[in-house]
Amino acid sequence: MCPKVAPLLFDRSLENVPSGGNEDVMELSPSALEELIRLAPSVQATLSSVPIEERLQVIEQMARLWKDKLDRGDLDHLKDEMAASTGYSPSLMETELSFVPAVLGASNIRKNLEASVQGGAEALCRFVEMDETEMFRHVPVGPVLIISSGNSIVPTLIPTVMSLVTGNLTILKPSIANYHGVTEVFKLLSEVTDGPVSKAMRDALVVCYFGHDSPSLKAALEKLPMGMINFWGAEPARTIVANMVNGNPHHPRFFVNGPFTGMALIEEGVDTVQAADDLALDVVLYDQQLCSSPTSAVFIGSFEEAKKFLRTAGERLDDVGMEFPLPLDQDRMFTLQGARRYIQTEGGTVLSSREPANPWTLVLSKRKSSMNGLAAQFPNFNLFVRRRFLEIVVVPDADSAVALLRDLPGHPAFRGIDGVQSVGLAVNESSKKGIVDRLVNAGVHRILPLGDMFMRGAVEPYDGVPMSSLFTRIVYWRGKNTSPGEHL
């Protein structure tokens, strides 16, 4: 039996109602949400008055508490529960939970703030001089509503922690799939050393699931004085939410993360075994469900060398995939087998696993994709369903590789993505700069070593935007008169 879902309210008492009439899933009532939003100015003023280092130390304590729980095995039940709700393997969920302390690490968050806040992290709690007598202070834009995705805990934690640290009253709506994992992390705010700082942070956070037809969610999007709506997801929900926010008379900011995907770019002449090992890891981790996951690949070089690479990559997928078993039900396996046969009739070379618990598929195509008709033949076998399924297109040069990347959003088998977010490189040093220069102008947001596509750097922006800029606005102060010649 699944645990019940209820809002995480900390020290508050607010009215809950069944979500969509389901007594096992409770959400805030519209009146409770309105009451919470009315408190935003005082909550944000209190939290913003706290020195940034003290805010970060509360988050750091959460990181240490989480690691202690992991080391003691206290989160083993959560690993199994998350595996059941997300469809990922328990081994992958164990890996996911091990990433949490890094996400909550104070040094990583400070690095991000220093890199993205004009004036540095201190500008979050005081005016910082940028030029003679000209000063910036970053203040909360909230209240903030984050509608997060359900494919992982980590992408949910990052914007929520950033919104909280920058001083916002933050309402997080997780997916029902990752709800208990997310709330388990934020419950740590009740376990840190008690005091005015931890209380200010608890007062500034609510975690609550809202149903798709929730009157409370509708009110937040359409009429309540929100400062920022951060939506993670794809169509049709994105357009529905955007239209609702567009009618809000308070005109909150609206920023969408996703839907994007990743591409691997391999060049003949690199260490084949290492590149294959790196590709296998990026494919298996999160089963290609992240915006950064490689769901397509390009091999620059000869078809014969590409076939050798394909075989090596298959061997590595055999090994890596079995560390994270992913058995498919009979319906999905039947569709997968049909898709494999169809691609072969289209001229693609197909290599696949014989192990039901590790159902990987590699496709090799010459110069153009063999998957153009796949969506018409198997409409349910779309990008968001395919797991451990990768086509590698062989091309003669970097320009052809980038052309395929640019065209990917229009590919019928990749319908639903806005573009390629992340590119994982395994290329020769002599050609790396030229390839990177081409990618810079191709609309990608992240260029990374193959094998590390899933990992976020401490100072990274998200989808090309510094995350702190989403959750703050700058107050500008000029302390003296300037002569006309000094104006821009």
XYZ file of C-alpha atoms in Angstrom:
488
model
C 0.000 0.000 0.000
C 1.375 3.405 -0.987
C 1.900 5.992 1.761
C -0.558 8.837 1.873
C 0.375 12.163 0.313
C -0.066 15.287 2.410
C 1.395 18.815 2.306
C 4.662 19.423 4.158
C 3.831 22.506 6.220
C 6.381 22.412 9.088
C 5.217 24.710 11.922
C 2.007 25.848 10.192
C -1.560 24.639 10.331
C -3.418 25.173 7.040
C -6.575 23.596 5.695
C -6.134 20.465 3.554
C -8.671 19.032 1.109
C -8.699 15.786 -0.897
C -7.024 16.216 -4.285
C -9.544 15.325 -6.971
C -11.677 13.652 -4.343
C -8.904 11.197 -3.423
C -8.696 10.938 0.381
C -5.194 9.448 0.127
C -3.839 12.576 -1.595
C -4.366 15.854 0.235
C -3.594 19.376 -0.979
C -3.965 22.923 0.326
C -7.416 24.424 -0.040
C -7.761 27.644 -2.077
C -8.349 29.663 1.112
C -5.276 28.112 2.766
C -3.158 28.978 -0.254
C -4.429 32.567 -0.201
C -3.592 32.812 3.495
C -0.077 31.536 2.805
C 0.479 34.042 -0.023
C -0.666 36.924 2.196
C 2.231 36.108 4.525
C 4.831 36.300 1.753
C 6.054 39.894 2.319
C 6.826 39.373 6.008
C 8.249 35.864 5.483
C 10.568 37.076 2.724
C 11.650 40.171 4.659
C 12.628 38.006 7.619
C 14.566 35.461 5.564
C 16.275 38.132 3.451
C 17.585 39.830 6.593
C 19.526 36.667 7.500
C 23.192 36.727 6.370
C 23.675 34.469 3.376
C 26.262 32.373 5.170
C 23.762 31.481 7.885
C 21.181 30.438 5.301
C 23.764 28.222 3.620
C 24.765 26.619 6.898
C 21.201 25.402 7.437
C 21.276 23.749 4.004
C 24.708 22.295 4.796
C 23.330 20.735 7.967
C 20.609 19.105 5.864
C 23.308 17.654 3.586
C 25.142 16.131 6.546
C 21.968 14.707 8.065
C 21.049 13.117 4.754
C 24.482 11.502 4.390
C 24.248 10.147 7.926
C 20.870 8.594 7.131
C 22.279 7.063 3.935
C 25.272 5.610 5.757
C 23.037 4.072 8.448
C 20.671 2.552 5.890
C 17.739 4.634 7.131
C 16.729 5.464 3.551
C 16.643 1.928 2.166
C 12.845 1.935 2.300
C 12.786 5.139 0.257
C 15.024 3.599 -2.407
C 12.550 0.759 -2.915
C 9.514 3.034 -2.804
C 11.016 5.427 -5.355
C 11.920 2.539 -7.646
C 8.293 1.400 -7.583
C 6.855 4.875 -8.228
C 9.306 6.041 -10.925
C 10.004 2.800 -12.781
C 13.759 3.130 -12.245
C 15.781 0.274 -10.796
C 16.514 0.233 -7.034
C 20.228 0.499 -7.878
C 19.627 3.712 -9.779
C 17.532 5.120 -6.947
C 20.378 4.354 -4.566
C 22.717 6.327 -6.838
C 20.195 9.175 -7.035
C 19.913 9.415 -3.247
C 23.708 9.536 -2.992
C 23.720 12.728 -5.138
C 21.594 14.684 -2.643
C 24.425 15.791 -0.286
C 26.264 17.404 -3.221
C 23.125 19.292 -4.268
C 22.689 20.573 -0.710
C 26.373 21.292 -0.143
C 26.900 24.890 0.995
C 30.134 25.290 -0.967
C 28.456 24.272 -4.239
C 25.512 26.626 -3.685
C 27.836 29.500 -2.777
C 29.890 28.905 -5.939
C 26.705 29.087 -7.981
C 25.633 32.298 -6.277
C 29.041 33.917 -6.684
C 29.016 33.045 -10.387
C 25.457 34.140 -11.094
C 24.592 37.001 -8.718
C 25.922 40.356 -9.888
C 27.808 41.679 -6.895
C 28.290 38.190 -5.448
C 26.346 36.266 -2.836
C 26.554 39.123 -0.317
C 24.310 41.195 -2.600
C 21.457 38.963 -1.447
C 21.387 40.649 1.969
C 22.987 44.083 1.472
C 23.837 46.662 -1.205
C 27.123 45.956 -2.954
C 28.962 48.670 -4.855
C 29.311 47.888 -8.554
C 30.802 51.226 -9.621
C 31.403 54.548 -7.873
C 28.291 55.106 -5.690
C 26.274 52.676 -7.866
C 25.054 49.670 -5.915
C 23.034 46.484 -6.443
C 20.971 44.457 -4.028
C 19.146 41.292 -5.080
C 15.765 40.835 -3.405
C 13.282 37.951 -3.613
C 10.903 37.981 -6.566
C 8.464 35.662 -4.787
C 6.240 34.164 -3.786
C 7.477 31.388 -6.065
C 5.575 28.352 -7.348
C 7.740 25.559 -8.752
C 5.916 22.900 -10.776
C 8.601 20.253 -11.028
C 9.111 17.136 -13.125
C 8.878 13.574 -11.884
C 11.861 11.973 -13.574
C 14.339 12.598 -10.756
C 14.718 14.087 -7.284
C 17.794 16.173 -8.053
C 16.318 18.530 -10.707
C 13.496 19.204 -8.252
C 15.824 20.033 -5.372
C 18.046 22.469 -7.281
C 15.513 25.233 -8.107
C 13.745 24.789 -4.769
C 16.926 25.210 -2.764
C 17.976 28.174 -4.914
C 14.592 29.868 -4.462
C 14.718 29.290 -0.714
C 18.316 30.453 -0.301
C 17.581 33.643 -2.261
C 14.860 34.472 0.266
C 11.592 33.525 -1.427
C 8.422 32.086 -0.006
C 8.579 28.905 -2.050
C 5.715 26.558 -2.876
C 6.977 23.359 -4.454
C 4.618 21.070 -6.380
C 6.471 17.792 -6.983
C 5.218 14.992 -9.180
C 3.271 12.260 -7.439
C 6.053 9.870 -8.591
C 8.850 11.564 -6.640
C 6.762 13.204 -3.916
C 7.946 11.109 -0.985
C 11.592 11.343 -2.012
C 11.404 15.129 -2.227
C 9.540 15.544 1.071
C 11.985 13.211 2.803
C 14.779 15.629 1.890
C 12.987 18.786 3.007
C 11.770 17.240 6.266
C 15.390 17.647 7.341
C 14.618 21.332 7.912
C 12.836 20.148 11.049
C 15.872 18.145 12.182
C 18.585 20.794 11.875
C 19.680 22.858 14.870
C 16.621 24.864 15.869
C 16.855 28.638 15.912
C 15.636 31.768 14.150
C 17.418 30.972 10.864
C 16.073 27.435 10.473
C 12.619 28.686 11.488
C 12.783 31.447 8.870
C 13.583 28.841 6.239
C 10.794 26.525 7.373
C 8.377 29.455 7.264
C 9.438 30.092 3.667
C 8.798 26.579 2.294
C 5.712 24.504 1.575
C 5.768 21.249 -0.372
C 2.363 20.269 -1.728
C 1.024 18.114 -4.523
C -1.813 19.646 -6.554
C -3.989 17.677 -8.971
C -4.221 18.770 -12.602
C -7.729 20.152 -12.049
C -6.971 21.586 -8.605
C -8.913 24.785 -7.775
C -5.948 25.831 -5.620
C -3.450 25.418 -8.457
C -5.810 27.252 -10.801
C -6.012 30.155 -8.323
C -2.223 30.327 -7.964
C -1.712 30.436 -11.716
C -4.580 32.715 -12.684
C -5.212 35.220 -9.911
C -2.989 35.114 -6.819
C -0.113 37.659 -6.505
C 2.680 35.238 -7.383
C 6.081 36.628 -8.292
C 7.438 33.670 -10.231
C 6.133 30.440 -11.779
C 8.845 27.922 -12.710
C 7.454 25.066 -14.818
C 9.353 21.863 -15.622
C 7.814 19.725 -18.348
C 6.525 19.337 -21.872
C 3.385 19.724 -23.939
C 0.459 19.916 -23.592
C 0.850 20.920 -19.935
C 3.325 23.690 -20.765
C 0.911 25.581 -23.022
C -2.019 25.044 -20.651
C -0.053 26.471 -17.719
C 1.355 29.321 -19.826
C -2.144 30.381 -20.912
C -3.348 30.346 -17.309
C -0.390 32.424 -16.098
C -0.834 34.846 -18.982
C -4.229 35.848 -17.567
C -2.930 36.524 -14.057
C -3.448 40.256 -13.356
C -0.263 40.320 -11.229
C 1.875 39.251 -14.232
C 4.249 36.839 -12.488
C 7.446 35.818 -14.214
C 7.059 32.518 -16.058
C 10.051 30.369 -16.928
C 9.954 26.907 -18.493
C 12.692 24.288 -18.113
C 12.508 21.750 -20.904
C 11.661 19.765 -22.816
C 15.160 19.162 -24.164
C 17.325 16.145 -24.838
C 20.993 15.211 -25.208
C 23.231 14.016 -28.020
C 26.502 12.095 -27.913
C 29.187 13.038 -30.445
C 31.972 10.500 -30.989
C 34.884 10.861 -33.412
C 36.991 8.182 -35.009
C 40.446 8.052 -33.433
C 39.457 8.401 -29.782
C 39.921 5.602 -27.256
C 37.063 3.361 -28.398
C 36.748 1.394 -25.167
C 36.665 4.526 -23.004
C 34.150 6.251 -25.281
C 31.923 3.169 -25.306
C 32.118 2.896 -21.530
C 31.222 6.586 -21.135
C 28.317 6.325 -23.584
C 26.915 3.274 -21.818
C 26.977 5.071 -18.479
C 25.166 8.142 -19.823
C 22.528 5.967 -21.504
C 21.831 3.770 -18.485
C 21.832 6.454 -15.795
C 18.222 7.645 -15.526
C 17.387 5.484 -18.560
C 17.530 8.500 -20.896
C 14.748 10.324 -19.031
C 16.686 13.488 -18.148
C 16.859 16.551 -20.407
C 20.614 15.931 -20.524
C 20.428 12.221 -21.397
C 21.794 11.150 -24.798
C 18.840 9.919 -26.852
C 20.738 10.181 -30.141
C 24.377 9.964 -31.199
C 26.626 10.835 -34.123
C 29.855 9.100 -35.126
C 32.252 11.173 -37.226
C 34.331 8.805 -39.323
C 34.103 5.680 -41.462
C 31.237 3.202 -41.324
C 33.643 0.321 -40.620
C 35.074 2.063 -37.561
C 31.572 2.935 -36.432
C 30.582 -0.757 -36.571
C 33.549 -1.603 -34.352
C 32.470 1.101 -31.916
C 28.893 -0.224 -31.971
C 30.026 -3.690 -30.907
C 32.170 -2.285 -28.101
C 29.334 -0.048 -26.903
C 27.035 -3.085 -26.851
C 29.505 -4.979 -24.679
C 29.687 -2.085 -22.249
C 25.888 -1.773 -22.148
C 25.738 -5.462 -21.264
C 27.931 -4.801 -18.230
C 26.713 -1.378 -17.079
C 23.046 -2.117 -17.716
C 23.035 -5.189 -15.507
C 24.168 -3.016 -12.601
C 20.830 -1.192 -12.970
C 18.311 -3.857 -14.058
C 15.261 -2.576 -15.961
C 12.830 -5.362 -16.809
C 10.079 -4.353 -19.254
C 6.521 -5.676 -19.215
C 5.346 -7.837 -22.122
C 3.549 -5.015 -23.952
C 6.613 -2.784 -23.943
C 8.889 -5.636 -24.972
C 6.547 -6.514 -27.852
C 6.636 -2.881 -29.065
C 10.421 -2.768 -28.708
C 10.873 -5.918 -30.781
C 8.587 -4.504 -33.465
C 10.548 -1.245 -33.558
C 13.824 -3.130 -33.907
C 12.489 -5.141 -36.864
C 11.074 -2.037 -38.539
C 14.399 -0.183 -38.340
C 16.175 -3.135 -39.931
C 13.777 -2.973 -42.899
C 14.699 0.728 -43.217
C 18.378 -0.147 -43.612
C 19.551 0.374 -40.048
C 21.946 -2.026 -38.340
C 20.443 -3.144 -35.026
C 22.355 -4.549 -32.083
C 20.426 -5.475 -28.967
C 20.603 -7.200 -25.623
C 19.455 -10.760 -25.071
C 18.900 -10.124 -21.379
C 15.273 -9.171 -20.492
C 16.442 -7.283 -17.396
C 18.664 -5.036 -19.522
C 16.743 -4.312 -22.757
C 19.195 -2.014 -24.561
C 19.098 -1.332 -28.303
C 21.754 0.281 -30.508
C 21.001 1.327 -34.079
C 23.681 2.231 -36.642
C 22.675 4.305 -39.669
C 24.704 5.769 -42.528
C 24.503 9.574 -43.065
C 20.798 9.822 -42.195
C 18.450 8.408 -39.603
C 16.731 5.058 -40.108
C 14.006 6.094 -37.648
C 12.047 8.653 -39.693
C 9.030 6.372 -40.127
C 9.179 4.904 -36.619
C 6.654 7.316 -35.097
C 4.043 6.512 -37.748
C 4.469 2.766 -37.317
C 4.718 2.806 -33.506
C 3.129 6.062 -32.255
C 3.336 4.993 -28.609
C 7.074 4.322 -28.868
C 7.993 8.002 -28.488
C 11.062 9.689 -27.039
C 9.589 9.814 -23.537
C 8.902 6.063 -23.553
C 12.094 4.757 -25.148
C 14.657 3.591 -22.622
C 18.207 2.382 -23.343
C 17.481 2.925 -27.034
C 20.036 4.856 -29.100
C 20.601 5.476 -32.788
C 24.144 6.325 -33.907
C 24.299 8.058 -37.297
C 27.635 7.863 -39.120
C 28.695 11.089 -40.878
C 31.926 12.157 -42.615
C 32.576 15.470 -40.852
C 31.688 17.828 -38.010
C 29.461 20.042 -40.178
C 27.249 17.040 -40.980
C 27.104 16.152 -37.286
C 25.958 19.644 -36.299
C 23.395 19.624 -39.122
C 21.842 16.490 -37.638
C 21.807 18.147 -34.216
C 20.017 21.219 -35.564
C 17.436 19.065 -37.325
C 16.674 16.804 -34.356
C 13.631 18.780 -33.031
C 11.954 18.263 -36.428
C 12.689 14.515 -36.492
C 9.369 12.594 -36.200
C 10.861 10.188 -33.631
C 11.908 13.128 -31.419
C 8.680 15.095 -31.561
C 8.052 17.094 -28.387
C 11.532 18.469 -27.699
C 12.572 22.097 -28.092
C 16.142 21.210 -28.980
C 19.368 19.592 -27.846
C 20.321 20.812 -24.386
C 23.473 18.759 -23.738
C 26.194 17.394 -26.008
C 28.575 14.742 -24.705
C 31.913 14.833 -26.538
C 34.385 12.038 -27.190
C 36.487 13.717 -29.892
C 40.155 14.166 -30.727
C 41.969 17.086 -29.130
C 42.965 18.404 -32.547
C 39.343 18.874 -33.613
C 37.728 19.696 -30.257
C 37.881 23.496 -30.522
C 36.411 23.535 -34.024
C 33.557 21.253 -32.962
C 32.854 23.315 -29.837
C 32.813 26.520 -31.902
C 30.188 24.961 -34.186
C 28.088 23.801 -31.234
C 28.103 27.249 -29.624
C 26.074 28.572 -32.545
C 23.826 25.498 -32.811
C 21.558 26.347 -29.876
C 22.927 23.920 -27.277
C 23.190 24.894 -23.611
C 25.764 22.426 -22.285
C 28.923 20.889 -23.794
C 30.443 18.147 -21.650
C 32.742 15.152 -21.697
C 30.903 11.979 -22.670
C 30.293 9.978 -19.504
C 29.517 13.081 -17.464
C 26.385 14.395 -19.178
C 24.132 13.802 -16.170
C 26.319 15.690 -13.685
C 25.666 19.384 -12.984
C 28.625 21.637 -12.231
C 28.473 23.938 -9.216
C 28.390 27.132 -11.288
C 26.183 25.888 -14.138
C 23.217 27.884 -15.380
C 20.061 25.963 -16.251
C 19.044 25.997 -19.929
C 21.311 28.988 -20.491
C 19.961 31.103 -17.624
C 21.610 31.670 -14.197
C 19.120 30.201 -11.758
C 19.529 32.975 -9.202
C 18.278 35.490 -11.783
C 14.961 33.635 -11.965
C 14.283 34.079 -8.280
C 15.536 37.601 -7.596
C 15.183 41.126 -8.913
C 17.878 43.803 -8.646
C 17.332 47.011 -6.711
C 19.681 49.679 -8.049
C 20.894 52.519 -5.784
C 22.972 55.468 -6.944
C 24.188 57.448 -3.976
C 25.120 60.780 -5.601
C 24.149 63.010 -8.480
C 26.009 62.492 -11.697
C 26.854 65.019 -14.395
C 25.109 64.631 -17.778
C 28.341 63.372 -19.307
C 28.437 60.426 -16.928
C 25.045 59.071 -18.020
C 24.851 56.337 -20.634
